[in-house]
Tab-separated table of C-alpha atoms in Angstrom:
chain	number	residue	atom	x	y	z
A	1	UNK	CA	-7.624	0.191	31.295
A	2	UNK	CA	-7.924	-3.730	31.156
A	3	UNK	CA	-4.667	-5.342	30.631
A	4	UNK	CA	-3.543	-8.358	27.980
A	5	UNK	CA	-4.916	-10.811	31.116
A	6	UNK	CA	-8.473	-9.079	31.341
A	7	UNK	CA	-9.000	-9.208	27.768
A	8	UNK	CA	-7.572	-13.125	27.372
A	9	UNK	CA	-10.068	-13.947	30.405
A	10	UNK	CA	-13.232	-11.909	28.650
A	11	UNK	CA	-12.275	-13.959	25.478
A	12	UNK	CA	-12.041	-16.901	27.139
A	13	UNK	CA	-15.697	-16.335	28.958
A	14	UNK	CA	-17.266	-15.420	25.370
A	15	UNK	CA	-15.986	-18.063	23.388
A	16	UNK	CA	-18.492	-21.244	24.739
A	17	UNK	CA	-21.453	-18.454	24.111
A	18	UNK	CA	-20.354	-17.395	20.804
A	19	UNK	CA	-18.639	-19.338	18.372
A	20	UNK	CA	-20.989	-21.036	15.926
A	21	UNK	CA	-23.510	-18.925	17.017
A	22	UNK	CA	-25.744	-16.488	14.276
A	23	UNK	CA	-25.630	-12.716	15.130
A	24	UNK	CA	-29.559	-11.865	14.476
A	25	UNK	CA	-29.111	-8.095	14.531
A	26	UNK	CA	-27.657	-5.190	15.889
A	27	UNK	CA	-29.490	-3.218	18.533
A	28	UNK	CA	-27.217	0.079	18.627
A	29	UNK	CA	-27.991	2.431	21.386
A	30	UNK	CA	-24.946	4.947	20.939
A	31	UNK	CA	-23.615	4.893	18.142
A	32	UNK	CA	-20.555	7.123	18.872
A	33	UNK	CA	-18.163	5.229	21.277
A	34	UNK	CA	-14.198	6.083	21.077
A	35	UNK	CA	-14.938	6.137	16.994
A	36	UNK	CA	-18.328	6.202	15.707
A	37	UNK	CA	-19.175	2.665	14.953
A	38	UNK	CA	-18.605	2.076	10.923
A	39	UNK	CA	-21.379	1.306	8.792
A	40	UNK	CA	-19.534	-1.594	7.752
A	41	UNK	CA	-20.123	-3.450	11.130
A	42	UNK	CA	-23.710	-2.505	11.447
A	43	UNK	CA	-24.180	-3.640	7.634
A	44	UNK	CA	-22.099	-6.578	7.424
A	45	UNK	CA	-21.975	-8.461	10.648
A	46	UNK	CA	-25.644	-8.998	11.080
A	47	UNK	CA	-26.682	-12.844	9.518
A	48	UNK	CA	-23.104	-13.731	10.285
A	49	UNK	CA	-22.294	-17.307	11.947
A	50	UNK	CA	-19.410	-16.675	14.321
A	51	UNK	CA	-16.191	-18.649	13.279
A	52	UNK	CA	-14.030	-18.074	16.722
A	53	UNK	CA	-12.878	-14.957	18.715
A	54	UNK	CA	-9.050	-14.285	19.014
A	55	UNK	CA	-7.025	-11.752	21.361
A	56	UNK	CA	-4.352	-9.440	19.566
A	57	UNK	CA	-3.270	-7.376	21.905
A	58	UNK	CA	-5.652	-5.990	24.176
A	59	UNK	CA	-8.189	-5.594	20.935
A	60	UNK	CA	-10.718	-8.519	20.840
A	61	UNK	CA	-11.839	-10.024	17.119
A	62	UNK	CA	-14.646	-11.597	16.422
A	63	UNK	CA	-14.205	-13.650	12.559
A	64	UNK	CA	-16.852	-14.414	10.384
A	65	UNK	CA	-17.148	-15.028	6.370
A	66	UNK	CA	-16.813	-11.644	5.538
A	67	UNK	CA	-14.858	-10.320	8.333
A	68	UNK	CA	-13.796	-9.868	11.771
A	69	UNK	CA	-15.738	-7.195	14.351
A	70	UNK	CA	-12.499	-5.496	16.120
A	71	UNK	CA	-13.283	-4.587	19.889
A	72	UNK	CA	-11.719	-2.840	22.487
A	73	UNK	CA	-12.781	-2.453	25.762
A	74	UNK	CA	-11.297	1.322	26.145
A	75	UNK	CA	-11.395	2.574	29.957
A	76	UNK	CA	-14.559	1.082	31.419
A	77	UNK	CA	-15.776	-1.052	28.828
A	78	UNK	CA	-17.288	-4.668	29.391
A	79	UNK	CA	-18.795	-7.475	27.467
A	80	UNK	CA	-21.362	-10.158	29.166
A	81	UNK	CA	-23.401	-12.821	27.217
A	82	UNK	CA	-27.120	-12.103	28.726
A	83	UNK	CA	-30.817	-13.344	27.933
A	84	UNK	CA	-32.344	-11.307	25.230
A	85	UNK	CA	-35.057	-9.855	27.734
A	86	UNK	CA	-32.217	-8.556	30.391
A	87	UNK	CA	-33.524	-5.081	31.136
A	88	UNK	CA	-30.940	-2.053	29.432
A	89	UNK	CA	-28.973	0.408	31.714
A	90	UNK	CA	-28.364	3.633	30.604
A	91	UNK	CA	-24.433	2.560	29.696
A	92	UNK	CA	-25.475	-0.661	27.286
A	93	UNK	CA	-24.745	0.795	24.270
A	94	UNK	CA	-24.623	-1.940	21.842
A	95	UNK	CA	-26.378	-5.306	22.235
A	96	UNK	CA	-25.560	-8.260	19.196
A	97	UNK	CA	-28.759	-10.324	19.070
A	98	UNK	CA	-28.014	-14.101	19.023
A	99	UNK	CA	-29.597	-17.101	17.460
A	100	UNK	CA	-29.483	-18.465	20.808
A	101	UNK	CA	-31.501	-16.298	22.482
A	102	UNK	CA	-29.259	-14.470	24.055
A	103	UNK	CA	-27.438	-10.856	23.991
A	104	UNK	CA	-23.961	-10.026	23.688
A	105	UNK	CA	-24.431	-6.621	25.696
A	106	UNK	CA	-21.542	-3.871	25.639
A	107	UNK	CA	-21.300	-1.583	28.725
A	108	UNK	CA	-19.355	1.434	28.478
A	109	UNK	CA	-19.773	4.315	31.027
A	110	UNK	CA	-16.806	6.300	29.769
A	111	UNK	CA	-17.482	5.231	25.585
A	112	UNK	CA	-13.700	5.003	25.327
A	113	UNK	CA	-13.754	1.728	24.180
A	114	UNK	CA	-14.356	0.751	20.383
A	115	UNK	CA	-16.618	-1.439	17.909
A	116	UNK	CA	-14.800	-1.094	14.478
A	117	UNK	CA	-14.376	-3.684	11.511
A	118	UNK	CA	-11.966	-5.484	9.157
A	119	UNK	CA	-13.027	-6.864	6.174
A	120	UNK	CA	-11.535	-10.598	5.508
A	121	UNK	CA	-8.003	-10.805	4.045
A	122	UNK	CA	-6.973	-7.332	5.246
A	123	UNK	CA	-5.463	-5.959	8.633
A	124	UNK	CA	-6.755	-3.004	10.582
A	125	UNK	CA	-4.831	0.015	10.785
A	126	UNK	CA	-5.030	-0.466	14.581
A	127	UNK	CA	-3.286	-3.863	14.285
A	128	UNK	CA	-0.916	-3.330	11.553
A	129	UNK	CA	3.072	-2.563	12.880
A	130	UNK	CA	2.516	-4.282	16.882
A	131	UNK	CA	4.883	-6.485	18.169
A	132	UNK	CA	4.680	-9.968	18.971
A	133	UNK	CA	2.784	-11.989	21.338
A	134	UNK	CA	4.550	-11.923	25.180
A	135	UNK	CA	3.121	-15.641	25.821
A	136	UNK	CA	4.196	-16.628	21.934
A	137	UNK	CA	7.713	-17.999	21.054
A	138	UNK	CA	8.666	-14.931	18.818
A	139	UNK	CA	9.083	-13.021	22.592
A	140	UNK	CA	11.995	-13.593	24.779
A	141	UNK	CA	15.277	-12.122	25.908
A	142	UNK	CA	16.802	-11.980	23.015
A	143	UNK	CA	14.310	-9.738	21.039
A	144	UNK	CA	14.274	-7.518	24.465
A	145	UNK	CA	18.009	-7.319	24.015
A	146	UNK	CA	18.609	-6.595	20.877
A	147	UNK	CA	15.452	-3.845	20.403
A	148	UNK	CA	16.661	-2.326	23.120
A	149	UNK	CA	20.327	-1.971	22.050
A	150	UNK	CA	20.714	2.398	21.695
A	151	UNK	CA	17.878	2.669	23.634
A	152	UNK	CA	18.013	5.864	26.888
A	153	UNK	CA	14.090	5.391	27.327
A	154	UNK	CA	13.133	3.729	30.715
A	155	UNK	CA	13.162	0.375	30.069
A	156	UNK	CA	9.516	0.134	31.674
A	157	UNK	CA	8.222	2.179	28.619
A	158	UNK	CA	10.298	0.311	26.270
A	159	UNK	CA	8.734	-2.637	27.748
A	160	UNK	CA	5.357	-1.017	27.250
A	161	UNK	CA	5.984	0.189	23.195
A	162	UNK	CA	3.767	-2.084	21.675
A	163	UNK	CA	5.775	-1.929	18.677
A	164	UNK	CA	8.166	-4.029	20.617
A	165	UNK	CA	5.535	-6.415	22.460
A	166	UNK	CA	1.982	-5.929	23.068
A	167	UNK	CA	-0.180	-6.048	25.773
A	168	UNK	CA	2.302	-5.489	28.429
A	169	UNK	CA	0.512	-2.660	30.216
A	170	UNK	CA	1.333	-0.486	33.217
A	171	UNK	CA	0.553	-2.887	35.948
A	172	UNK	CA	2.142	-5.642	34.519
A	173	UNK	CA	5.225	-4.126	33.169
A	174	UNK	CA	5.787	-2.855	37.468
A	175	UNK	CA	5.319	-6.481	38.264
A	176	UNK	CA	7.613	-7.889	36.051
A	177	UNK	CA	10.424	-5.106	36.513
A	178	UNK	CA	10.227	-6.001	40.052
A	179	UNK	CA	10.119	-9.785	39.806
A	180	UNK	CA	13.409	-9.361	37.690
A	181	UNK	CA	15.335	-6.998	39.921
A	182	UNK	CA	15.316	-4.181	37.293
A	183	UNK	CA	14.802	-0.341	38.205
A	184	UNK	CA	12.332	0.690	36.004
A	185	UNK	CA	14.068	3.667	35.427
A	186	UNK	CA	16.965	2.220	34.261
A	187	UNK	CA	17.985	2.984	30.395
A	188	UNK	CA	16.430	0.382	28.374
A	189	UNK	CA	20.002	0.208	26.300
A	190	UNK	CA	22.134	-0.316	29.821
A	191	UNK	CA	20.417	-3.620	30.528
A	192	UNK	CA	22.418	-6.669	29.909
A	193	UNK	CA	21.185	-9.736	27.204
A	194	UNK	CA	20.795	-11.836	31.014
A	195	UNK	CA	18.495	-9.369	32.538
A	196	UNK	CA	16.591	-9.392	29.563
A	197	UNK	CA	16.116	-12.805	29.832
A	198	UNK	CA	14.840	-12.935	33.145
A	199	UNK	CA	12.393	-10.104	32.087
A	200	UNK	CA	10.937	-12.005	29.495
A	201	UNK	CA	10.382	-15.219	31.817
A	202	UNK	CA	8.779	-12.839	34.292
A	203	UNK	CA	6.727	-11.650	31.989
A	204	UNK	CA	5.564	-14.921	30.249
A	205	UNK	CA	4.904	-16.299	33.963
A	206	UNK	CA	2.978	-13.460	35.828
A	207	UNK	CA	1.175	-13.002	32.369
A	208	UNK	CA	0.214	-16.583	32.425
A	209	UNK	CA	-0.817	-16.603	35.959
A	210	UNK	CA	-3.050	-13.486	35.501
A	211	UNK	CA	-4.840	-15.318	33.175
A	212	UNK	CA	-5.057	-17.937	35.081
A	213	UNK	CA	-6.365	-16.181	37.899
A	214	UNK	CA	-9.396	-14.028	36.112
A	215	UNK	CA	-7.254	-10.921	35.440
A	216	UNK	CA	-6.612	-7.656	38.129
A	217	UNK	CA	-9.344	-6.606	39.446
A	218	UNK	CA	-8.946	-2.372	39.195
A	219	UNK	CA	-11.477	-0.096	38.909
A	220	UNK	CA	-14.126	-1.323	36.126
A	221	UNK	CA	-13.070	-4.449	35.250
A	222	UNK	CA	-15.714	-7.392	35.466
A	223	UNK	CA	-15.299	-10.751	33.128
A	224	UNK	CA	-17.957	-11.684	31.240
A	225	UNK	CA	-19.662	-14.147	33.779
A	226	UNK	CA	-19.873	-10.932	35.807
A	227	UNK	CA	-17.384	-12.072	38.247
A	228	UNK	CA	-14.517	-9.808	39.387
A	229	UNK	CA	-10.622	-10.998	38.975
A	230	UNK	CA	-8.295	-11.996	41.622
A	231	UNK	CA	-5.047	-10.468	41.216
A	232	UNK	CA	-5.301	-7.054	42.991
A	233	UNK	CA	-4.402	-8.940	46.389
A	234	UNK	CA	-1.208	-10.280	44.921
A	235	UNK	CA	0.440	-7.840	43.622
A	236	UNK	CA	4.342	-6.984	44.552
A	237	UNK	CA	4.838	-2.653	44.135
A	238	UNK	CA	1.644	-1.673	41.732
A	239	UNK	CA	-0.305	0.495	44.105
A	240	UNK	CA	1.618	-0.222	47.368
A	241	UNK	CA	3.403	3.387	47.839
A	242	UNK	CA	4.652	3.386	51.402
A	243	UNK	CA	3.613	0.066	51.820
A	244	UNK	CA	6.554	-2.377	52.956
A	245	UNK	CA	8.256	-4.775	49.996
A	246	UNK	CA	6.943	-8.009	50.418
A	247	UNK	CA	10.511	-9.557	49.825
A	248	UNK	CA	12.672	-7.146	52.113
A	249	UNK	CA	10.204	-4.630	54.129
A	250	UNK	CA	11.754	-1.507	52.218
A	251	UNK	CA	8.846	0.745	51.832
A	252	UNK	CA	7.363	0.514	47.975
A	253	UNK	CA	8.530	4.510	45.988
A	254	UNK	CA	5.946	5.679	43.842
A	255	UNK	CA	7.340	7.883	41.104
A	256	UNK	CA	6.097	8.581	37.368
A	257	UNK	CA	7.485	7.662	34.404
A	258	UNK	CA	5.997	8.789	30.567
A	259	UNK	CA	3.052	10.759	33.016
A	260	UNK	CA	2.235	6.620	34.242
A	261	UNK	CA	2.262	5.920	37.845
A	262	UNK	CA	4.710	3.511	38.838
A	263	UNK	CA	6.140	1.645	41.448
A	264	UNK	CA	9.513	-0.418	42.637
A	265	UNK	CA	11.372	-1.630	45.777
A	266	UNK	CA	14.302	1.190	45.914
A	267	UNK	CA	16.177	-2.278	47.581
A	268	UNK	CA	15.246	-5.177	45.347
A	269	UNK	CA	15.189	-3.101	41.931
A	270	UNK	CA	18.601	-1.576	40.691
């Protein structure tokens, strides 16, 4: 599934294409994706000038006067900005016709992924009870810490509730475990207020670079220019079972943890 990075870099590919542009119409292929699409979108969001696109999470929304379209990418899902007379594939299920000329196509082998809406002044269900930012100020050690305090869950799914952050998905939440030393294993309640802090920076900065660097490229995930990301190759432990740690040569374990694959350094983790 695309991470918090691969959604920030597909909003950040739509947003020159999109904001202040008129959605014409709707052209909806499928109409049942992970949720049938409501007959609020398809009613509502046509004639609408688009007002700016912001990331919660990994969910995508698109504002306008009356609302906001709420998107999700699911499993395989993609969004590209195309000219209106781009031949359809059998997976372009939904295409938002532009003032401009131009599609905003949705491609979704798997239809896991979601076009919902939420009507101005209210918050989706979806939304509603998720935890703060990781790259805002309301995230650091100190929430970690004190969330945390009771706590025998692995701290990597405590790191991954998004109750207590968002968008801090399995291959992140490996990479940051690792760039802070911490077993991800380990009891989210045993791990000291200074760990925590180091977590949190190591989130906030591979986050940030991510972003920075077009997202991971894994299985599906192309931006909206089409272009692949370019994180895969730099990755510490996620998918490097057997292989040796970059930092000491220990070979990478694989293990699972909440029926997610993950990985550590059995050296450089404790």
């Amino acid at each position: 599934m695309p991470e918090l990075p691969e959604v920030e870099t597909t909003r950040r590919g739509l947003a020159p294409h999109l904001v202040g542009r008129r959605v014409v119409a709707l052209d909806v292929r499928q109409p049942r994706l992970r949720w049938p699409i409501p007959r609020e979108l398809r009613s509502r969001l046509p004639g609408q000038r688009i007002e700016a696109i912001e990331r919660r999470a990994k969910y995508l929304l698109v504002h306008t006067e009356p609302g906001s379209a709420l998107l999700h990418l699911g499993m395989s899902g993609s969004l590209r900005v195309l000219p209106a007379t781009t031949p359809v594939g059998p997976h372009d299920h939904v295409d938002w016709r532009l003032d401009s000329g131009q599609v905003l196509r949705y491609t979704d082998p798997r239809r896991f992924g979601s076009q919902l809406w939420q009507p101005r002044g209210e918050t989706h269900e979806l939304l509603a009870g998720l935890g703060p930012e990781p790259l805002s100020d309301a995230f650091d050690g100190d929430h970690l810490w004190t969330r945390s305090r009771g706590r025998r869950a692995a701290v990597k799914l405590f790191l991954m509730d998004q109750a207590i952050v968002v968008g801090v998905g399995n291959i992140y939440a490996s990479e940051a475990l690792f760039a802070a030393g911490i077993h991800p294993a380990r009891a989210a309640g045993g791990v000291s207020r200074e760990r925590y802090a180091r977590l949190a920076a190591e989130v906030k900065r591979i986050l940030a670079y991510a972003i920075g660097r077009g997202g991971t490229t894994l299985r599906d995930f192309i931006s909206p220019d089409g272009v692949p990301g370019y994180f895969e190759q730099e990755l510490m432990v996620y998918g490097r079972a057997g292989e040796p740690c970059r930092v000491c040569g220990t070979p990478i374990r694989a293990s699972v943890i909440g029926q997610r694959s993950t990985f550590h350094c059995p050296r450089c983790q404790r």
